CSV table of C-alpha atoms in Angstrom, one decimal:
chain,number,residue,atom,x,y,z
K,49,UNK,CA,53.1,144.6,47.3
K,50,UNK,CA,55.4,147.5,48.2
K,51,UNK,CA,58.4,147.9,46.0
K,52,UNK,CA,61.4,148.5,48.3
K,53,UNK,CA,63.8,151.3,47.4
K,54,UNK,CA,67.5,150.5,47.5
K,55,UNK,CA,69.3,151.6,50.6
K,56,UNK,CA,72.5,153.7,50.1
K,57,UNK,CA,74.9,153.8,53.1
K,58,UNK,CA,78.5,154.6,54.0
K,59,UNK,CA,80.2,152.1,56.3
K,60,UNK,CA,83.0,153.3,58.5
K,61,UNK,CA,84.9,150.2,59.4
K,62,UNK,CA,87.5,150.5,62.1
K,63,UNK,CA,90.5,148.3,62.1
K,64,UNK,CA,92.9,148.0,65.0
K,65,UNK,CA,95.9,145.8,65.8
K,66,UNK,CA,99.2,145.5,67.5
K,67,UNK,CA,101.3,144.6,64.4
K,68,UNK,CA,101.5,147.1,61.6
K,69,UNK,CA,102.0,144.6,58.8
K,70,UNK,CA,99.3,142.3,60.0
K,71,UNK,CA,96.8,145.1,60.2
K,72,UNK,CA,97.7,146.4,56.7
K,73,UNK,CA,97.1,142.8,55.4
K,74,UNK,CA,93.7,142.7,57.3
K,75,UNK,CA,92.7,146.1,55.8
K,76,UNK,CA,93.6,144.9,52.3
K,77,UNK,CA,91.6,141.6,52.8
K,78,UNK,CA,88.5,143.6,54.0
K,79,UNK,CA,88.7,145.9,51.0
K,80,UNK,CA,89.1,142.9,48.6
K,81,UNK,CA,86.2,141.2,50.3
K,82,UNK,CA,84.0,144.2,49.8
K,83,UNK,CA,85.0,144.4,46.1
K,84,UNK,CA,84.0,140.8,45.5
K,85,UNK,CA,80.5,141.2,47.0
K,86,UNK,CA,77.6,140.5,44.7
K,87,UNK,CA,74.8,141.1,47.1
K,88,UNK,CA,75.2,144.8,46.9
K,89,UNK,CA,77.0,147.5,44.8
K,90,UNK,CA,80.2,149.0,46.1
K,91,UNK,CA,80.2,152.5,44.8
K,92,UNK,CA,83.4,153.7,46.5
K,93,UNK,CA,86.0,152.4,48.9
K,94,UNK,CA,88.8,154.3,50.6
K,95,UNK,CA,91.2,152.8,53.1
K,96,UNK,CA,93.3,155.2,55.3
K,97,UNK,CA,96.9,154.5,56.0
K,98,UNK,CA,97.7,152.6,59.1
K,99,UNK,CA,98.8,155.0,61.8
K,100,UNK,CA,100.5,154.4,65.1
K,101,UNK,CA,99.3,155.5,68.5
K,102,UNK,CA,102.4,155.6,70.7
K,103,UNK,CA,100.3,156.0,73.8
K,104,UNK,CA,98.8,152.5,73.4
K,105,UNK,CA,100.7,149.3,74.3
K,106,UNK,CA,98.1,147.0,72.7
K,107,UNK,CA,96.2,147.8,69.5
K,108,UNK,CA,98.7,150.6,68.9
K,109,UNK,CA,98.0,150.6,65.1
K,110,UNK,CA,94.7,151.6,63.5
K,111,UNK,CA,93.1,152.4,60.2
K,112,UNK,CA,89.6,153.3,58.9
K,113,UNK,CA,87.9,151.9,55.8
K,114,UNK,CA,85.1,154.1,54.3
K,115,UNK,CA,82.8,152.2,51.9
K,116,UNK,CA,79.8,153.5,50.1
K,117,UNK,CA,77.3,150.7,49.4
K,118,UNK,CA,73.9,150.4,47.7
K,119,UNK,CA,71.5,147.5,47.8
K,120,UNK,CA,68.3,146.1,49.2
K,121,UNK,CA,67.5,146.6,52.9
K,122,UNK,CA,67.9,142.9,53.5
K,123,UNK,CA,71.4,142.8,51.9
K,124,UNK,CA,72.6,145.9,53.6
K,125,UNK,CA,71.6,144.3,56.9
K,126,UNK,CA,73.6,141.2,55.9
K,127,UNK,CA,76.6,143.5,55.2
K,128,UNK,CA,76.2,145.1,58.6
K,129,UNK,CA,76.3,141.6,60.2
K,130,UNK,CA,79.4,140.6,58.2
K,131,UNK,CA,81.5,143.7,58.5
K,132,UNK,CA,80.3,145.3,61.8
K,133,UNK,CA,81.1,148.9,60.9
K,134,UNK,CA,81.8,151.3,63.7
K,135,UNK,CA,79.2,153.7,62.1
K,136,UNK,CA,76.6,153.4,59.4
K,137,UNK,CA,75.6,156.6,57.6
K,138,UNK,CA,72.3,156.3,55.6
K,139,UNK,CA,72.3,158.4,52.5
K,140,UNK,CA,69.0,157.4,51.1
K,141,UNK,CA,66.1,156.8,51.0
K,142,UNK,CA,64.6,159.5,53.2
K,143,UNK,CA,61.8,157.1,54.1
K,144,UNK,CA,61.8,153.3,53.6
K,145,UNK,CA,58.4,151.7,53.3
K,146,UNK,CA,58.4,148.0,54.0
K,147,UNK,CA,55.8,145.3,54.5
K,148,UNK,CA,55.5,143.8,57.9
K,149,UNK,CA,56.0,140.3,56.4
K,150,UNK,CA,59.3,141.3,54.7
K,151,UNK,CA,60.6,143.0,57.9
K,152,UNK,CA,59.8,139.9,59.9
K,153,UNK,CA,61.8,137.8,57.5
K,154,UNK,CA,64.8,140.1,57.9
K,155,UNK,CA,64.5,140.2,61.6
K,156,UNK,CA,64.4,136.4,61.7
K,157,UNK,CA,67.7,136.3,59.8
K,158,UNK,CA,69.2,138.8,62.3
K,159,UNK,CA,67.9,136.7,65.3
K,160,UNK,CA,69.4,133.5,63.8
K,161,UNK,CA,72.8,135.1,63.2
K,162,UNK,CA,72.9,136.8,66.6
K,163,UNK,CA,71.9,133.5,68.4
K,164,UNK,CA,75.0,131.8,66.9
K,165,UNK,CA,77.2,134.6,68.1
K,166,UNK,CA,75.7,134.6,71.6
K,167,UNK,CA,76.1,130.8,71.8
K,168,UNK,CA,79.8,131.4,71.2
K,169,UNK,CA,80.5,134.6,73.1
K,170,UNK,CA,77.6,135.0,75.6
K,171,UNK,CA,74.5,137.1,75.9
K,172,UNK,CA,73.9,140.8,75.2
K,173,UNK,CA,70.9,141.7,77.4
K,174,UNK,CA,72.2,142.9,80.7
K,175,UNK,CA,70.5,145.3,83.1
K,176,UNK,CA,71.3,147.0,86.4
K,177,UNK,CA,69.5,145.7,89.5
K,178,UNK,CA,65.7,145.9,88.8
K,179,UNK,CA,64.4,145.8,92.3
K,180,UNK,CA,64.0,149.6,92.5
K,181,UNK,CA,62.3,149.8,89.0
K,182,UNK,CA,58.5,150.1,89.4
K,183,UNK,CA,56.4,147.4,87.8
K,184,UNK,CA,55.2,148.9,84.5
K,185,UNK,CA,51.7,148.9,83.2
K,186,UNK,CA,50.6,145.7,81.5
K,187,UNK,CA,47.6,145.9,79.2
K,188,UNK,CA,46.1,148.7,77.2
K,189,UNK,CA,42.7,149.5,75.7
K,190,UNK,CA,42.4,149.0,72.0
K,191,UNK,CA,41.8,152.7,71.5
K,192,UNK,CA,45.0,153.5,73.3
K,193,UNK,CA,46.9,151.0,71.2
K,194,UNK,CA,45.6,152.5,67.9
K,195,UNK,CA,46.6,155.9,69.1
K,196,UNK,CA,50.1,154.7,69.8
K,197,UNK,CA,50.3,153.3,66.3
K,198,UNK,CA,48.8,156.2,64.5
K,199,UNK,CA,50.1,159.1,66.5
K,200,UNK,CA,53.4,157.8,67.8
K,201,UNK,CA,54.3,155.5,64.9
K,202,UNK,CA,54.5,152.5,67.3
K,203,UNK,CA,54.7,148.9,66.0
K,204,UNK,CA,52.6,146.2,67.7
K,205,UNK,CA,54.5,142.9,67.7
K,206,UNK,CA,54.8,139.6,69.6
K,207,UNK,CA,57.8,137.6,70.3
K,208,UNK,CA,58.9,134.6,72.3
K,209,UNK,CA,62.3,134.4,74.0
K,210,UNK,CA,64.1,131.8,76.1
K,211,UNK,CA,65.4,132.7,79.6
K,212,UNK,CA,66.5,131.2,82.9
K,213,UNK,CA,65.5,132.0,86.4
K,214,UNK,CA,64.3,130.7,89.7
K,215,UNK,CA,60.6,131.5,90.1
K,216,UNK,CA,58.0,132.1,87.4
K,217,UNK,CA,56.7,135.4,88.9
K,218,UNK,CA,60.2,136.7,89.4
K,219,UNK,CA,61.0,136.0,85.8
K,220,UNK,CA,57.8,137.7,84.7
K,221,UNK,CA,58.5,140.8,86.8
K,222,UNK,CA,62.1,141.0,85.7
K,223,UNK,CA,61.2,140.7,82.0
K,224,UNK,CA,58.4,143.2,82.2
K,225,UNK,CA,60.8,145.7,83.8
K,226,UNK,CA,63.5,145.0,81.2
K,227,UNK,CA,61.1,145.6,78.3
K,228,UNK,CA,60.0,148.8,80.0
K,229,UNK,CA,63.6,150.0,80.4
K,230,UNK,CA,64.2,149.2,76.7
K,231,UNK,CA,61.4,151.6,75.8
K,232,UNK,CA,58.5,149.2,75.2
K,233,UNK,CA,54.8,149.3,76.3
K,234,UNK,CA,53.7,145.9,77.3
K,235,UNK,CA,50.2,144.8,76.3
K,236,UNK,CA,50.6,141.2,77.3
K,237,UNK,CA,53.2,138.9,78.9
K,238,UNK,CA,53.0,135.2,79.5
K,239,UNK,CA,55.7,133.1,81.2
K,240,UNK,CA,55.8,129.3,81.0
K,241,UNK,CA,58.2,127.0,82.8
K,242,UNK,CA,59.8,124.4,80.6
K,243,UNK,CA,62.0,122.5,83.0
K,244,UNK,CA,65.4,122.6,84.7
K,245,UNK,CA,68.0,125.1,83.7
K,246,UNK,CA,71.7,124.7,83.1
K,247,UNK,CA,72.8,125.5,86.6
K,248,UNK,CA,71.6,124.2,90.0
K,249,UNK,CA,68.4,125.9,91.2
K,250,UNK,CA,67.8,127.5,87.8
K,251,UNK,CA,64.7,126.9,85.7
K,252,UNK,CA,64.2,127.2,82.0
K,253,UNK,CA,61.3,129.5,80.9
K,254,UNK,CA,59.7,130.7,77.7
K,255,UNK,CA,58.5,134.3,77.8
K,256,UNK,CA,55.8,135.4,75.3
K,257,UNK,CA,55.1,139.1,75.1
K,258,UNK,CA,53.0,141.5,73.0
K,259,UNK,CA,54.8,144.8,72.9
K,260,UNK,CA,54.5,148.3,71.4
K,261,UNK,CA,57.5,150.4,70.5
K,262,UNK,CA,59.2,152.4,67.7
K,263,UNK,CA,61.0,150.6,64.9
K,264,UNK,CA,64.5,151.2,66.3
K,265,UNK,CA,63.6,149.7,69.8
K,266,UNK,CA,62.0,146.7,68.2
K,267,UNK,CA,65.0,146.1,65.9
K,268,UNK,CA,67.4,146.4,68.9
K,269,UNK,CA,65.4,144.1,71.1
K,270,UNK,CA,65.3,141.5,68.3
K,271,UNK,CA,69.1,141.5,68.0
K,272,UNK,CA,69.6,141.5,71.8
K,273,UNK,CA,67.3,138.7,72.6
K,274,UNK,CA,67.3,136.6,69.4
K,275,UNK,CA,63.7,135.5,69.9
K,276,UNK,CA,62.7,132.0,68.8
K,277,UNK,CA,59.6,133.5,67.2
K,278,UNK,CA,58.5,137.1,66.3
K,279,UNK,CA,55.5,138.4,64.5
K,280,UNK,CA,54.4,142.0,63.7
K,281,UNK,CA,50.7,142.4,64.3
K,282,UNK,CA,50.3,145.9,62.9
K,283,UNK,CA,50.7,148.1,60.9
K,284,UNK,CA,50.9,146.1,57.7
K,285,UNK,CA,53.2,148.7,56.1
K,286,UNK,CA,56.0,150.2,58.2
K,287,UNK,CA,57.7,153.4,57.3
K,288,UNK,CA,61.2,153.9,58.6
K,289,UNK,CA,62.9,157.3,58.2
K,290,UNK,CA,66.6,157.7,57.5
K,291,UNK,CA,67.5,158.6,61.1
K,292,UNK,CA,65.7,155.5,62.5
K,293,UNK,CA,67.4,153.3,59.9
K,294,UNK,CA,70.8,154.7,60.6
K,295,UNK,CA,70.4,154.3,64.4
K,296,UNK,CA,69.1,150.7,64.0
K,297,UNK,CA,71.9,149.6,61.6
K,298,UNK,CA,74.6,151.3,63.7
K,299,UNK,CA,73.3,149.6,66.9
K,300,UNK,CA,73.2,146.2,65.2
K,301,UNK,CA,76.8,146.7,64.0
K,302,UNK,CA,77.8,147.7,67.6
K,303,UNK,CA,76.2,144.5,69.0
K,304,UNK,CA,78.1,142.3,66.6
K,305,UNK,CA,81.3,144.1,67.1
K,306,UNK,CA,81.1,143.9,70.9
K,307,UNK,CA,80.4,140.1,70.8
K,308,UNK,CA,83.2,139.2,68.4
K,309,UNK,CA,85.7,141.3,70.2
K,310,UNK,CA,84.9,140.1,73.7
K,311,UNK,CA,87.9,137.7,73.9
K,312,UNK,CA,90.3,140.6,73.0
K,313,UNK,CA,88.7,143.0,75.4
K,314,UNK,CA,89.0,140.4,78.1
K,315,UNK,CA,92.8,140.2,77.4
K,316,UNK,CA,93.1,144.0,77.5
K,317,UNK,CA,91.3,144.1,80.9
K,318,UNK,CA,93.5,141.4,82.3
K,319,UNK,CA,96.6,143.2,81.1
K,320,UNK,CA,95.5,146.5,82.6
K,321,UNK,CA,94.7,144.7,85.9
K,322,UNK,CA,98.1,143.0,86.0
K,323,UNK,CA,99.8,146.3,85.2
K,324,UNK,CA,97.9,148.0,88.0
K,325,UNK,CA,98.9,145.3,90.5
K,326,UNK,CA,102.6,145.5,89.5
K,327,UNK,CA,102.6,149.2,89.9
């Protein structure tokens, strides 16, 4: 069994609001919440003074919390989901070695958390029109797959997602192109119709795929699609360097941040539209 090294990070948590006192209180509550945490160590916290941006009509006040944390990879991921920092800087380790079974467990927790957010705020996976995207290759020889794993540090994994569409072949084509755009190689893809969808003319499908990609792409895809099942086929031990870890954690935080702030962003867009019409 691989003994996981602790992960040390700096969270840069951005706070914004339209009332100075309310924002100061929110910053204090976040700092106090971090200090009370027992899942990870808080080595340092600094909260900047709330400043005013006179050019902004809404969210005219802002602050930044800088928190240095140390803990297991699983608990640092939980911290990312809870605090949604604007940026995650990984200080150590240089390389994290983790067993596939442990990584699957963590990704399952992420998928469950993201599913609840997306049920409330809507989905994350959105793509431009895929008609002009060529159909990617599906299926590789075993020798090719091993080369991808050994030489390009790809991970071979399978997951099952739920989706809606009109026709089975259309769904299969669209999902294959979407996986390709995300940066995946597709070894297998199977689509099964499960019944009627939520809207008229829509059908409910399960999509099962065996994919190959780097760690960061796999981690992003898991958060975006919140699969109902995921399994890592190989390798048994996955090494993740600091840059990959930093990118994956920052991306995950960004996904959470974009979902929970959707109602506010909608209000801002509506205000800008109204202002434009009045002018």
